């Protein structure tokens, strides 16, 4: 039984040393610049040397050799806890949180190492039950046990907490580390029992096999969840080593058969049989290698084998789709269903802009219905430059690598921390760029796999190949959709044009009718204004003519009576009566001539050369007739029209209506005033040399700002009901603008009002215009 214990103990220690050295070499080979890999390398390296020292301790034949190897194995055993705790905290991204604790554990371990080489820590003794020397603890040895147990329990507790809080592939990684730590150290810690001469069967000698189990569990984690990213190395190393051995076995068997049986049957010599065997081996080597490689790809590398088939199927499907939306749906459906991904989305560049907009998604939250990234985004910059698919684990690895050389001279070209944050924000575990030529056109965002596995290199290579093959198909589909969209837009525009044409024709017809209605309304307004003027003229003319007619009638009656009484009466006796009759006749004639001159029309609808001074002078008597009943006599009127004012171009009748309205409004505004004055001043318009400006000023009551804003409005009047129609100034503005001029007003309440008119100067080249008039 003692020999069995010794042999198993030595065998377990040897297996532990070999497996941990191999694991340390693989991790170091993968990425020796990564701090996580370095720490794990040092830990596995320490376990290997501890196991190796344990083997030499078992083989020790004397006390001196045993005490030497006992102190050496404890040197490595003391280093294990602080390195492993540091590694676990770095893996869990808790290094900064427990930085002081890590430093404290390293310091305690350094002190314990010093005590290891003191006479108070341990010694060695030979145990008959085991048939080899073992460590005998002394007074300070429990310090090592306490530090060891504390570190392992702390690491297991932190792994357990992170396992509860994490999710996805990272959760599976933490689970494998937690399980491996629990298994490995639960058996490894039994080495303390043998030092205190406790023998608990079957812990001895099989406790150290749990350390080998630790390596197996970590290996499974590497193979299944790409733990520490050495999946490809281990797989290819193990698989091709097995294939090579199988190949040698097949070739060797055939060679042996050739030498043993075929050579004897044929009767050839030994040298010839050897040469023939080598030739047969050379012929069979390549076919056997290809056969085994295909079998391996099919059964061991099933994912890769299926990927090529799926890639072919996807390419065939893309070639038959023209619509962009259906094509994007196919790509997203392919990666989500075939690769069992939780969510996927496609970002597409908007033309020649710097924007990448979300055009299709599946499995994302509602907040991802709209998403835009810009060309200066760290993730976009990284994909444009590297031109390869990237997963978030490789970005994390770059962050750790960059952190380990942050004091170096090489400056980082990428903000890996910003890239990681962006990928977390996008819920993307993998990003695949799609290039059209050298231009990044599309980006495929993919979430975690439902299995929790990481994206392997085969995954990334497949997705990148798929993205490149789909880029041309996506571009063609985009152009096809744009052509369809443009065609529909063109049809819509044509429909709108036809509809607009119909509306325009209808609007023109309505405008023509409205214009005719406006002309009729304007003619009606002019007619009403004229009738109002004629009404006032009729009243005043009737009064002017009736008086002399009455006197004339009385004189005629007197002559008739005298003639009847005195038939022989001489003409000289009634000559004075005839003189009076003649004066009254002249008076009536004067009134008639004045009205005839005032109401004499210019050629209807024609603009002609007019003297502004004559227009004003001929309008004033008409004003006197208009204002006769209002008893507004005694108003001083001052005309100031210089001789250098040229003839104006206009319609006499219309301009007389304008000035007649201005005179009447001025008279009414001055009603009740003792001193009434109207000034009419004409000059060349200082702002336009082709116009004459006429300033019509009175010293009436003036008007407010509000009244000035409305004074030209149709129907607006400040006179009492029945006194004003609200048409006068409205018609003045209409007639002046019809002549191509302007009219404006300035007034101050209590001081008077000034109307300023501008009228065009007459020119021989002026175009003859017609003015609408009413009959």
XYZ file of C-alpha atoms in Angstrom:
775
model
C 0.000 0.000 0.000
C 2.870 2.430 0.831
C 4.461 1.827 -2.569
C 1.104 2.503 -4.260
C 0.791 5.790 -2.425
C 4.296 6.806 -3.410
C 3.856 5.820 -7.062
C 0.440 7.529 -7.414
C 1.669 10.608 -5.601
C 4.645 10.885 -7.932
C 2.511 10.150 -10.999
C -0.087 12.783 -10.078
C 2.651 15.365 -9.477
C 4.319 14.502 -12.790
C 1.042 14.834 -14.725
C 0.370 18.137 -12.962
C 3.802 19.480 -13.887
C 3.517 18.406 -17.533
C -0.052 19.691 -18.061
C 0.505 23.053 -16.356
C 3.781 23.641 -18.231
C 1.956 22.929 -21.511
C -0.931 25.229 -20.586
C 1.506 27.974 -19.528
C 3.377 27.698 -22.837
C 0.159 27.897 -24.913
C -1.169 30.930 -23.052
C 2.198 32.700 -23.269
C 2.551 31.869 -26.956
C -0.886 33.269 -27.807
C -0.207 36.805 -26.534
C 2.735 37.381 -24.265
C 2.062 41.147 -24.226
C -1.346 40.759 -22.630
C -1.220 41.153 -18.850
C -3.932 38.558 -18.308
C -1.957 35.980 -20.293
C 1.262 36.899 -18.496
C -0.264 36.510 -15.031
C -1.817 33.155 -15.955
C 1.518 32.059 -17.442
C 3.341 32.889 -14.189
C 0.719 31.076 -12.127
C 0.730 27.919 -14.297
C 4.532 28.103 -14.445
C 4.627 28.240 -10.636
C 2.264 25.248 -10.337
C 4.481 23.312 -12.729
C 7.662 24.045 -10.790
C 5.898 23.267 -7.520
C 4.831 19.898 -8.893
C 8.319 19.249 -10.297
C 9.935 20.118 -6.967
C 7.463 17.743 -5.282
C 8.634 14.938 -7.582
C 12.281 15.618 -6.712
C 11.331 15.742 -3.037
C 9.771 12.252 -3.330
C 12.947 10.955 -4.981
C 15.169 12.465 -2.242
C 17.294 9.789 -0.531
C 18.681 11.863 2.340
C 17.648 14.636 4.679
C 19.795 17.341 3.052
C 18.288 16.782 -0.386
C 14.782 16.524 1.069
C 14.994 19.780 3.051
C 16.360 21.576 -0.039
C 13.542 20.446 -2.326
C 10.970 21.019 0.409
C 11.993 24.665 0.690
C 12.019 25.010 -3.127
C 8.520 23.562 -3.547
C 7.243 25.852 -0.777
C 8.847 28.834 -2.496
C 6.590 28.145 -5.497
C 3.625 27.212 -3.299
C 3.853 30.594 -1.511
C 3.886 32.414 -4.865
C 0.724 30.675 -6.106
C -1.985 32.452 -3.998
C -1.059 36.124 -4.690
C -0.497 35.492 -8.425
C -3.791 33.623 -8.753
C -5.761 36.264 -6.805
C -4.195 38.969 -8.985
C -5.072 37.006 -12.131
C -8.695 36.419 -11.037
C -9.228 40.108 -10.153
C -7.716 41.191 -13.471
C -9.915 38.704 -15.347
C -12.989 39.982 -13.483
C -11.917 43.609 -14.166
C -11.686 44.325 -10.439
C -7.956 45.027 -10.254
C -8.315 48.733 -9.521
C -10.967 48.087 -6.885
C -8.689 45.725 -4.883
C -5.339 47.257 -5.758
C -4.271 47.751 -2.124
C -5.306 44.188 -1.244
C -3.192 42.811 -4.095
C -0.167 44.782 -2.936
C -0.722 43.605 0.644
C -0.934 39.933 -0.398
C 2.262 40.249 -2.443
C 4.052 41.799 0.552
C 2.861 39.053 2.895
C 3.963 36.424 0.384
C 7.405 38.040 0.145
C 7.708 37.937 3.931
C 6.559 34.290 3.961
C 9.195 33.410 1.337
C 11.868 34.939 3.576
C 10.528 32.891 6.494
C 10.609 29.773 4.281
C 14.391 29.901 4.303
C 14.534 30.507 8.078
C 14.985 27.695 10.699
C 11.481 28.381 12.169
C 9.336 27.663 9.135
C 9.718 23.981 8.163
C 11.970 20.966 8.209
C 11.859 17.518 6.593
C 11.155 14.091 8.016
C 10.977 10.562 6.632
C 7.574 8.850 6.856
C 7.657 5.086 6.850
C 4.020 4.842 5.763
C 4.835 6.701 2.523
C 8.444 5.583 2.035
C 9.605 9.152 1.199
C 10.537 12.375 2.934
C 7.731 14.888 3.690
C 7.609 18.438 5.031
C 7.339 18.903 8.776
C 5.752 22.255 9.717
C 7.390 24.411 12.409
C 6.124 27.420 14.440
C 5.768 29.930 11.546
C 4.334 27.466 9.011
C 0.642 28.233 9.837
C 1.179 31.749 8.417
C 1.562 30.132 4.977
C -1.592 28.043 5.491
C -3.660 31.060 6.558
C -2.460 33.164 3.603
C -3.053 30.281 1.175
C -6.565 29.509 2.400
C -7.558 33.196 2.550
C -6.411 33.881 -1.026
C -8.159 30.839 -2.475
C -11.420 31.474 -0.636
C -11.316 35.160 -1.644
C -10.731 34.229 -5.315
C -13.567 31.678 -5.261
C -15.909 34.203 -3.608
C -15.125 36.905 -6.206
C -15.650 34.408 -9.037
C -18.992 33.429 -7.524
C -20.130 37.069 -7.230
C -19.142 37.828 -10.824
C -20.845 34.669 -12.048
C -24.140 35.854 -10.515
C -23.831 39.364 -11.983
C -22.493 38.535 -15.476
C -24.293 37.152 -18.514
C -23.678 35.635 -21.929
C -20.295 34.230 -22.897
C -18.534 36.070 -20.123
C -20.759 34.295 -17.599
C -19.700 30.948 -19.060
C -16.040 31.925 -18.837
C -16.424 32.896 -15.190
C -18.238 29.609 -14.538
C -15.365 27.553 -15.968
C -12.789 29.459 -13.906
C -14.944 29.104 -10.786
C -15.428 25.358 -11.332
C -11.759 24.758 -12.160
C -10.599 26.719 -9.103
C -12.991 24.872 -6.822
C -11.892 21.471 -8.160
C -8.166 22.184 -8.388
C -7.639 23.770 -5.001
C -10.015 21.438 -3.145
C -7.620 18.611 -3.971
C -4.421 20.593 -3.932
C -5.042 21.894 -0.422
C -4.898 18.293 0.874
C -1.106 18.511 0.579
C -1.188 20.378 3.875
C -2.698 17.277 5.562
C 0.225 15.000 4.703
C 2.594 17.514 6.291
C 0.702 17.112 9.573
C 0.673 13.311 9.223
C -3.073 13.062 8.559
C -3.967 10.162 6.287
C -7.539 10.252 5.011
C -8.222 7.540 2.436
C -8.862 7.984 -0.509
C -7.551 11.567 -0.498
C -4.071 10.193 -0.664
C -2.518 9.845 -3.070
C -5.279 11.034 -5.450
C -5.747 14.626 -4.191
C -3.205 16.056 -6.622
C -5.114 14.616 -9.577
C -7.637 17.445 -9.058
C -4.944 19.857 -10.199
C -4.812 17.901 -13.463
C -8.597 18.133 -13.510
C -8.189 21.912 -13.238
C -6.172 21.871 -16.464
C -8.840 19.698 -18.154
C -11.668 22.065 -17.131
C -9.722 25.101 -18.327
C -9.046 23.252 -21.589
C -12.765 22.627 -22.055
C -13.422 26.302 -21.390
C -10.862 27.203 -24.016
C -12.353 24.831 -26.566
C -15.998 25.733 -25.939
C -15.942 29.387 -24.889
C -12.626 30.590 -26.313
C -11.328 31.145 -22.802
C -8.228 33.332 -22.940
C -8.468 33.194 -26.771
C -6.233 30.178 -27.464
C -8.958 28.029 -28.994
C -7.363 27.656 -32.413
C -3.926 26.846 -31.042
C -5.089 23.990 -28.807
C -7.471 22.558 -31.351
C -5.017 22.506 -34.223
C -2.195 21.226 -32.017
C -4.210 18.304 -30.608
C -6.085 17.391 -33.771
C -3.178 17.455 -36.198
C -0.924 15.650 -33.747
C -3.528 12.861 -33.652
C -3.892 12.904 -37.410
C -0.165 12.703 -37.912
C 0.062 9.698 -35.587
C -2.823 7.977 -37.362
C -1.207 8.707 -40.694
C 2.093 7.200 -39.592
C 0.231 4.125 -38.303
C -1.540 3.590 -41.634
C 1.572 4.147 -43.719
C 3.719 2.043 -41.346
C 1.237 -0.840 -41.460
C 1.195 -0.859 -45.241
C 4.980 -0.666 -45.331
C 5.337 -3.550 -42.869
C 2.958 -5.710 -44.863
C 4.923 -4.943 -47.989
C 8.185 -5.953 -46.421
C 6.854 -9.068 -44.635
C 4.527 -10.762 -47.137
C 4.652 -9.209 -50.572
C 8.442 -9.237 -50.648
C 8.600 -12.916 -49.719
C 5.957 -13.901 -52.271
C 7.688 -12.065 -55.080
C 11.133 -13.169 -53.875
C 12.935 -9.825 -53.810
C 15.758 -8.860 -51.477
C 15.575 -6.820 -48.266
C 17.010 -3.641 -49.815
C 14.563 -3.791 -52.682
C 11.657 -4.396 -50.247
C 12.666 -1.315 -48.234
C 12.839 0.871 -51.343
C 9.448 -0.467 -52.466
C 7.925 0.243 -49.039
C 9.200 3.822 -49.116
C 7.690 4.320 -52.586
C 4.342 2.916 -51.429
C 4.423 5.169 -48.359
C 5.155 8.200 -50.545
C 2.256 7.307 -52.865
C -0.208 6.696 -50.013
C 0.851 9.599 -47.801
C -0.931 12.416 -49.633
C -4.250 10.557 -50.314
C -4.408 9.390 -46.713
C -3.613 12.910 -45.497
C -6.389 14.406 -47.651
C -8.858 11.739 -46.568
C -8.169 12.262 -42.895
C -8.226 16.032 -43.300
C -11.687 15.868 -44.955
C -12.972 13.512 -42.274
C -11.599 15.812 -39.588
C -13.177 18.873 -41.168
C -16.491 17.079 -41.395
C -16.673 15.603 -37.899
C -14.298 17.616 -35.718
C -14.661 20.913 -37.500
C -18.348 20.553 -38.350
C -18.930 24.296 -37.885
C -16.374 25.165 -40.530
C -17.695 22.511 -42.896
C -21.265 23.750 -42.554
C -20.165 27.369 -42.889
C -18.889 26.818 -46.397
C -22.181 25.234 -47.361
C -24.151 28.028 -45.735
C -21.981 30.645 -47.422
C -22.681 29.022 -50.771
C -26.419 28.916 -50.070
C -26.434 32.563 -48.967
C -24.541 33.661 -52.083
C -26.987 31.770 -54.296
C -29.942 33.388 -52.510
C -28.493 36.902 -52.782
C -27.997 36.609 -56.523
C -31.752 36.101 -57.048
C -33.002 39.089 -55.026
C -33.417 42.592 -56.462
C -35.144 44.408 -53.604
C -32.836 45.961 -51.006
C -35.177 45.313 -48.099
C -35.573 41.646 -49.002
C -31.829 41.273 -49.502
C -31.017 42.811 -46.117
C -33.682 40.590 -44.609
C -31.973 37.541 -46.123
C -28.548 38.523 -44.749
C -29.872 39.270 -41.267
C -32.007 36.117 -41.287
C -28.991 34.073 -42.307
C -26.718 35.255 -39.494
C -29.435 35.171 -36.819
C -30.973 31.797 -37.660
C -28.058 29.805 -39.040
C -25.512 31.062 -36.504
C -28.122 31.387 -33.739
C -27.468 35.025 -32.871
C -29.729 37.003 -30.558
C -29.846 40.179 -32.629
C -28.414 41.630 -35.826
C -28.611 44.910 -37.739
C -27.225 46.569 -40.863
C -25.852 50.117 -41.074
C -25.616 51.616 -44.563
C -23.779 54.714 -45.710
C -26.068 57.502 -46.915
C -24.786 58.263 -50.424
C -21.555 60.275 -50.304
C -22.272 61.668 -46.832
C -20.443 60.753 -43.618
C -23.533 59.151 -42.074
C -24.203 55.445 -41.528
C -27.916 54.898 -40.886
C -29.723 51.857 -39.548
C -31.614 50.305 -42.479
C -32.557 46.886 -41.107
C -32.564 45.202 -37.713
C -33.813 42.109 -35.988
C -33.956 41.322 -32.287
C -33.041 44.825 -31.075
C -34.960 47.009 -28.637
C -37.375 49.681 -29.886
C -34.788 52.372 -29.175
C -32.780 50.995 -32.125
C -35.501 51.782 -34.662
C -33.425 54.833 -35.613
C -29.652 54.925 -35.334
C -26.941 56.986 -37.022
C -23.152 56.745 -36.756
C -20.748 59.224 -38.315
C -17.504 58.611 -40.160
C -15.410 60.079 -37.340
C -16.795 57.539 -34.875
C -13.965 55.420 -33.344
C -15.665 52.173 -34.393
C -16.118 53.349 -38.007
C -12.500 54.539 -38.127
C -11.258 51.184 -36.832
C -13.271 49.156 -39.357
C -12.237 51.410 -42.259
C -8.566 51.047 -41.385
C -8.344 47.363 -40.399
C -10.732 46.058 -43.070
C -11.650 42.961 -41.053
C -14.374 41.715 -38.775
C -13.861 42.371 -35.076
C -15.486 41.026 -31.944
C -15.669 42.731 -28.580
C -13.369 40.188 -26.903
C -10.515 41.160 -29.211
C -11.172 44.806 -28.422
C -10.977 44.007 -24.700
C -7.718 42.187 -25.360
C -6.365 45.281 -27.128
C -7.399 47.413 -24.146
C -5.436 45.152 -21.776
C -2.456 45.023 -24.140
C -2.471 48.797 -24.486
C -2.711 49.150 -20.707
C 0.337 46.923 -20.193
C 2.473 49.118 -22.479
C 0.990 52.489 -21.603
C 4.424 53.653 -20.481
C 5.991 52.673 -23.790
C 6.921 54.958 -26.646
C 4.386 53.602 -29.140
C 1.265 55.770 -29.311
C -2.062 54.023 -29.805
C -3.834 54.810 -33.070
C -7.270 53.753 -31.812
C -9.360 54.564 -28.803
C -10.166 50.956 -27.914
C -12.074 51.967 -24.808
C -14.366 54.178 -26.920
C -14.779 51.315 -29.424
C -15.771 48.937 -26.627
C -18.268 51.456 -25.219
C -19.773 51.959 -28.680
C -20.151 48.212 -29.221
C -21.764 47.841 -25.786
C -24.130 50.686 -26.639
C -25.036 48.989 -29.931
C -25.472 45.624 -28.151
C -22.978 44.278 -30.682
C -20.626 41.441 -29.841
C -19.243 41.495 -33.387
C -18.988 44.112 -36.167
C -18.361 43.167 -39.794
C -17.453 45.816 -42.409
C -18.564 45.566 -46.025
C -16.478 47.373 -48.646
C -17.319 48.413 -52.180
C -13.893 48.903 -53.668
C -12.044 50.852 -50.967
C -15.130 52.534 -49.586
C -16.814 51.266 -46.428
C -20.470 51.020 -47.453
C -22.185 48.757 -44.908
C -21.636 47.454 -41.388
C -23.180 44.265 -40.026
C -23.818 44.452 -36.264
C -24.343 41.157 -34.453
C -25.188 40.446 -30.860
C -24.182 37.520 -28.692
C -24.713 33.918 -29.736
C -27.611 32.191 -28.016
C -25.232 29.417 -27.031
C -23.046 31.888 -25.158
C -20.016 30.956 -27.296
C -17.532 33.518 -28.519
C -16.982 34.363 -32.179
C -14.148 32.199 -33.442
C -11.744 33.087 -36.214
C -13.787 30.869 -38.541
C -16.889 32.856 -37.631
C -15.195 36.170 -38.318
C -13.685 34.969 -41.597
C -17.020 33.603 -42.778
C -18.883 36.784 -41.855
C -16.283 38.993 -43.520
C -16.455 36.885 -46.701
C -20.239 37.038 -46.642
C -20.139 40.815 -46.149
C -17.830 41.321 -49.123
C -19.895 39.080 -51.380
C -23.058 40.844 -50.322
C -21.657 44.363 -50.858
C -22.119 44.275 -54.644
C -25.534 42.641 -54.313
C -26.590 45.255 -51.753
C -25.353 48.083 -53.963
C -27.202 46.680 -56.980
C -30.346 46.257 -54.892
C -29.981 49.807 -53.572
C -29.664 51.178 -57.107
C -32.625 49.053 -58.197
C -34.744 50.399 -55.339
C -33.639 53.937 -56.136
C -34.636 53.459 -59.775
C -38.040 52.120 -58.716
C -38.411 54.981 -56.257
C -37.436 57.578 -58.863
C -39.861 56.035 -61.333
C -42.680 56.200 -58.793
C -41.712 59.748 -57.857
C -41.748 60.697 -61.548
C -45.197 59.168 -61.948
C -46.351 61.004 -58.857
C -44.884 64.261 -60.176
C -46.649 63.738 -63.522
C -49.915 63.127 -61.704
C -49.348 66.242 -59.644
C -48.542 68.237 -62.781
C -51.755 67.077 -64.423
C -53.686 67.924 -61.282
C -51.904 71.289 -61.017
C -52.644 71.983 -64.663
C -56.332 71.344 -64.028
C -56.273 73.562 -60.960
C -54.372 76.256 -62.879
C -56.907 76.298 -65.695
C -59.689 76.492 -63.164
C -57.861 79.261 -61.305
C -57.312 81.193 -64.561
C -60.987 80.943 -65.350
C -61.864 82.073 -61.853
C -59.292 84.895 -62.083
C -60.745 86.009 -65.406
C -64.213 86.054 -63.885
C -62.923 87.866 -60.780
C -61.109 90.397 -62.957
C -64.270 91.086 -64.937
C -66.212 91.392 -61.696
C -63.553 93.786 -60.378
C -63.784 95.917 -63.500
C -67.545 95.993 -63.196
C -67.251 96.943 -59.535
C -64.738 99.680 -60.314
C -66.980 101.011 -63.081
C -69.917 100.966 -60.684
C -67.877 102.840 -58.065
C -66.844 105.456 -60.626
C -70.433 105.767 -61.743
C -71.610 106.200 -58.143
C -68.926 108.810 -57.535
C -69.895 110.653 -60.703
C -73.581 110.538 -59.833
C -72.811 111.892 -56.367
C -70.822 114.715 -57.943
C -73.536 115.427 -60.481
C -76.138 115.460 -57.718
C -74.277 118.117 -55.805
C -73.685 120.034 -59.068
C -77.369 119.879 -59.956
C -78.327 121.412 -56.621
C -75.803 124.257 -56.876
C -76.415 124.917 -60.597
C -80.150 124.997 -60.047
C -79.655 127.657 -57.389
C -77.286 129.725 -59.581
C -79.595 129.627 -62.612
C -82.936 129.986 -60.822
C -82.060 133.392 -59.282
C -81.350 135.250 -62.577
C -84.221 133.420 -64.269
C -86.598 134.684 -61.562
C -85.360 138.258 -62.005
C -85.532 137.894 -65.779
C -89.098 136.610 -65.572
C -90.118 139.523 -63.327
C -88.613 142.055 -65.746
C -90.412 140.494 -68.698
C -93.673 140.653 -66.766
C -93.101 144.344 -65.961
C -92.512 145.201 -69.660
C -95.637 143.337 -70.758
C -97.747 145.126 -68.161
C -96.377 148.530 -69.169
C -97.005 147.824 -72.839
C -100.607 146.864 -72.116
C -101.212 150.074 -70.202
C -99.344 152.250 -72.631
C -99.460 150.723 -76.095
C -97.767 153.738 -77.604
C -94.924 153.512 -75.094
C -91.506 154.098 -76.588
C -88.580 151.673 -76.303
C -86.472 154.296 -74.605
C -88.845 154.259 -71.698
C -88.141 150.577 -70.961
C -84.498 150.404 -72.037
C -83.315 150.093 -68.420
C -85.483 147.017 -67.965
C -83.834 145.419 -70.989
C -80.428 146.254 -69.568
C -81.305 144.401 -66.346
C -82.650 141.459 -68.399
C -79.447 141.325 -70.418
C -77.355 141.225 -67.256
C -79.329 138.284 -65.910
C -79.063 136.528 -69.267
C -75.306 137.064 -69.217
C -75.228 135.686 -65.698
C -77.035 132.513 -66.808
C -74.794 132.256 -69.856
C -71.707 132.517 -67.684
C -72.921 129.680 -65.455
C -73.700 127.496 -68.476
C -70.342 128.245 -70.124
C -68.526 127.443 -66.882
C -70.289 124.095 -66.523
C -69.707 123.322 -70.173
C -65.988 124.002 -69.806
C -65.678 122.068 -66.547
C -67.579 119.028 -67.740
C -66.061 118.992 -71.212
C -64.493 115.534 -71.516
C -61.207 114.644 -73.100
C -61.221 111.896 -75.655
C -62.688 108.991 -73.772
C -60.125 106.541 -72.350
C -57.076 108.404 -73.710
C -54.058 109.794 -71.877
C -52.854 113.129 -73.153
C -50.578 116.014 -72.287
C -52.162 118.157 -69.551
C -51.189 121.335 -67.751
C -51.336 120.749 -64.023
C -51.992 124.446 -63.365
C -54.983 124.544 -65.756
C -56.405 121.330 -64.203
C -56.333 122.934 -60.748
C -57.736 126.283 -61.911
C -60.615 124.659 -63.833
C -61.428 122.340 -60.955
C -61.797 125.133 -58.394
C -65.072 126.622 -59.845
C -66.487 123.094 -59.850
C -65.570 122.897 -56.198
C -67.448 126.107 -55.581
C -70.555 124.574 -57.097
C -70.076 121.411 -55.017
C -69.676 123.308 -51.728
C -72.323 125.930 -52.358
C -74.875 124.468 -49.961
C -72.217 123.908 -47.243
C -71.576 127.645 -46.994
C -67.795 127.185 -47.033
C -66.962 130.453 -48.673
C -64.091 132.487 -47.333
C -61.460 129.789 -47.786
C -58.076 130.975 -49.014
C -56.701 128.852 -51.829
C -53.078 129.254 -52.909
C -51.788 127.631 -56.110
C -47.988 127.362 -56.470
C -47.227 125.646 -59.755
C -43.881 126.960 -61.108
C -43.486 127.488 -64.822
C -40.705 124.901 -65.061
C -43.095 122.093 -64.070
C -43.597 120.139 -67.313
C -46.845 118.818 -68.729
C -48.137 115.659 -67.118
C -49.577 112.620 -68.844
C -53.108 111.731 -67.821
C -56.862 111.682 -68.271
C -58.408 115.108 -67.623
C -61.769 113.887 -66.342
C -60.194 111.375 -63.921
C -57.623 113.846 -62.562
C -60.332 116.463 -62.035
C -62.219 113.884 -59.951
C -59.061 113.351 -57.817
C -58.470 117.054 -57.127
C -62.208 117.692 -56.672
C -62.281 115.043 -53.900
C -59.163 116.474 -52.265
C -60.637 120.019 -52.318
C -63.982 118.884 -50.864
C -62.263 116.793 -48.119
C -60.090 119.781 -47.267
C -63.113 122.090 -47.018
C -64.907 119.640 -44.766
C -61.810 119.158 -42.574
C -61.609 122.918 -42.054
C -65.303 123.323 -41.216
C -65.800 125.462 -38.129
C -62.423 127.146 -38.440
C -62.224 130.921 -38.672
C -59.166 131.018 -40.926
C -59.180 128.350 -43.624
C -56.320 127.855 -46.074
C -55.479 125.365 -48.810
C -52.010 125.260 -50.376
C -51.282 123.368 -53.573
C -47.599 123.138 -54.450
C -46.088 121.283 -57.434
C -42.444 120.359 -58.077
C -40.269 117.783 -59.776
C -40.172 114.600 -57.703
C -36.704 114.554 -56.047
C -36.726 110.747 -55.988
C -37.796 110.209 -59.610
C -37.005 112.741 -62.374
C -39.789 111.276 -64.544
C -42.500 112.225 -62.067
C -44.142 115.447 -60.815
C -44.972 115.702 -57.126
C -48.097 117.629 -56.050
C -48.453 118.541 -52.350
C -52.050 119.285 -51.310
C -52.068 120.819 -47.821
C -54.855 122.139 -45.565
C -54.919 123.530 -42.010
C -57.874 121.417 -40.951
C -58.381 119.186 -37.917
C -55.829 116.551 -39.033
C -56.108 112.817 -38.319
C -54.675 110.141 -36.021
C -52.169 107.398 -36.925
C -54.944 104.833 -36.922
C -57.068 106.893 -39.313
C -54.096 107.449 -41.652
C -53.647 103.674 -41.949
C -57.297 103.244 -43.053
C -57.933 106.468 -44.980
C -57.571 104.829 -48.429
C -59.601 101.727 -47.510
C -62.801 101.062 -49.371
C -65.860 102.269 -47.445
C -63.861 103.980 -44.679
C -65.112 107.434 -43.619
C -64.894 109.655 -40.548
C -68.025 111.634 -41.458
C -71.419 111.215 -39.861
C -73.818 108.629 -41.347
C -75.333 109.915 -44.586
C -72.572 112.525 -45.009
C -69.816 110.354 -46.467
C -69.727 107.263 -48.708
C -66.146 106.136 -48.012
C -65.428 106.091 -51.754
C -63.645 109.420 -52.340
C -60.066 108.712 -51.265
C -60.359 105.063 -52.308
C -61.135 106.266 -55.875
C -58.365 108.870 -55.692
C -55.805 106.143 -54.930
C -57.223 103.932 -57.667
C -57.107 106.698 -60.330
C -53.590 107.887 -59.367
C -52.188 104.354 -59.452
C -53.971 103.843 -62.763
C -51.872 106.729 -64.073
C -48.706 105.056 -62.794
C -48.360 107.401 -59.830
C -48.616 107.228 -56.044
C -50.509 108.963 -53.288
C -49.604 109.138 -49.615
C -50.763 111.132 -46.611
C -49.092 112.917 -43.717
C -51.139 114.417 -40.930
C -50.937 115.662 -37.380
C -53.984 115.891 -35.209
C -55.057 119.540 -34.781
C -52.557 120.939 -37.303
C -53.706 119.760 -40.737
C -53.133 117.187 -43.439
C -50.920 116.955 -46.536
C -51.612 114.620 -49.445
C -48.670 114.072 -51.813
C -49.372 112.813 -55.327
C -46.813 111.757 -57.956
C -47.873 111.842 -61.633
C -45.846 110.872 -64.710
C -44.354 113.545 -66.998
C -45.715 113.562 -70.543
C -43.371 112.217 -73.226
C -43.865 111.872 -76.992
C -42.739 108.234 -76.750
C -45.221 107.442 -74.020
C -47.470 104.534 -74.806
C -51.075 105.431 -75.170
C -53.119 103.673 -72.513
C -56.798 103.357 -72.015
C -58.489 103.919 -68.762
C -61.623 102.110 -67.847
C -64.561 104.419 -67.389
C -68.196 104.093 -66.648
C -71.005 105.442 -68.695
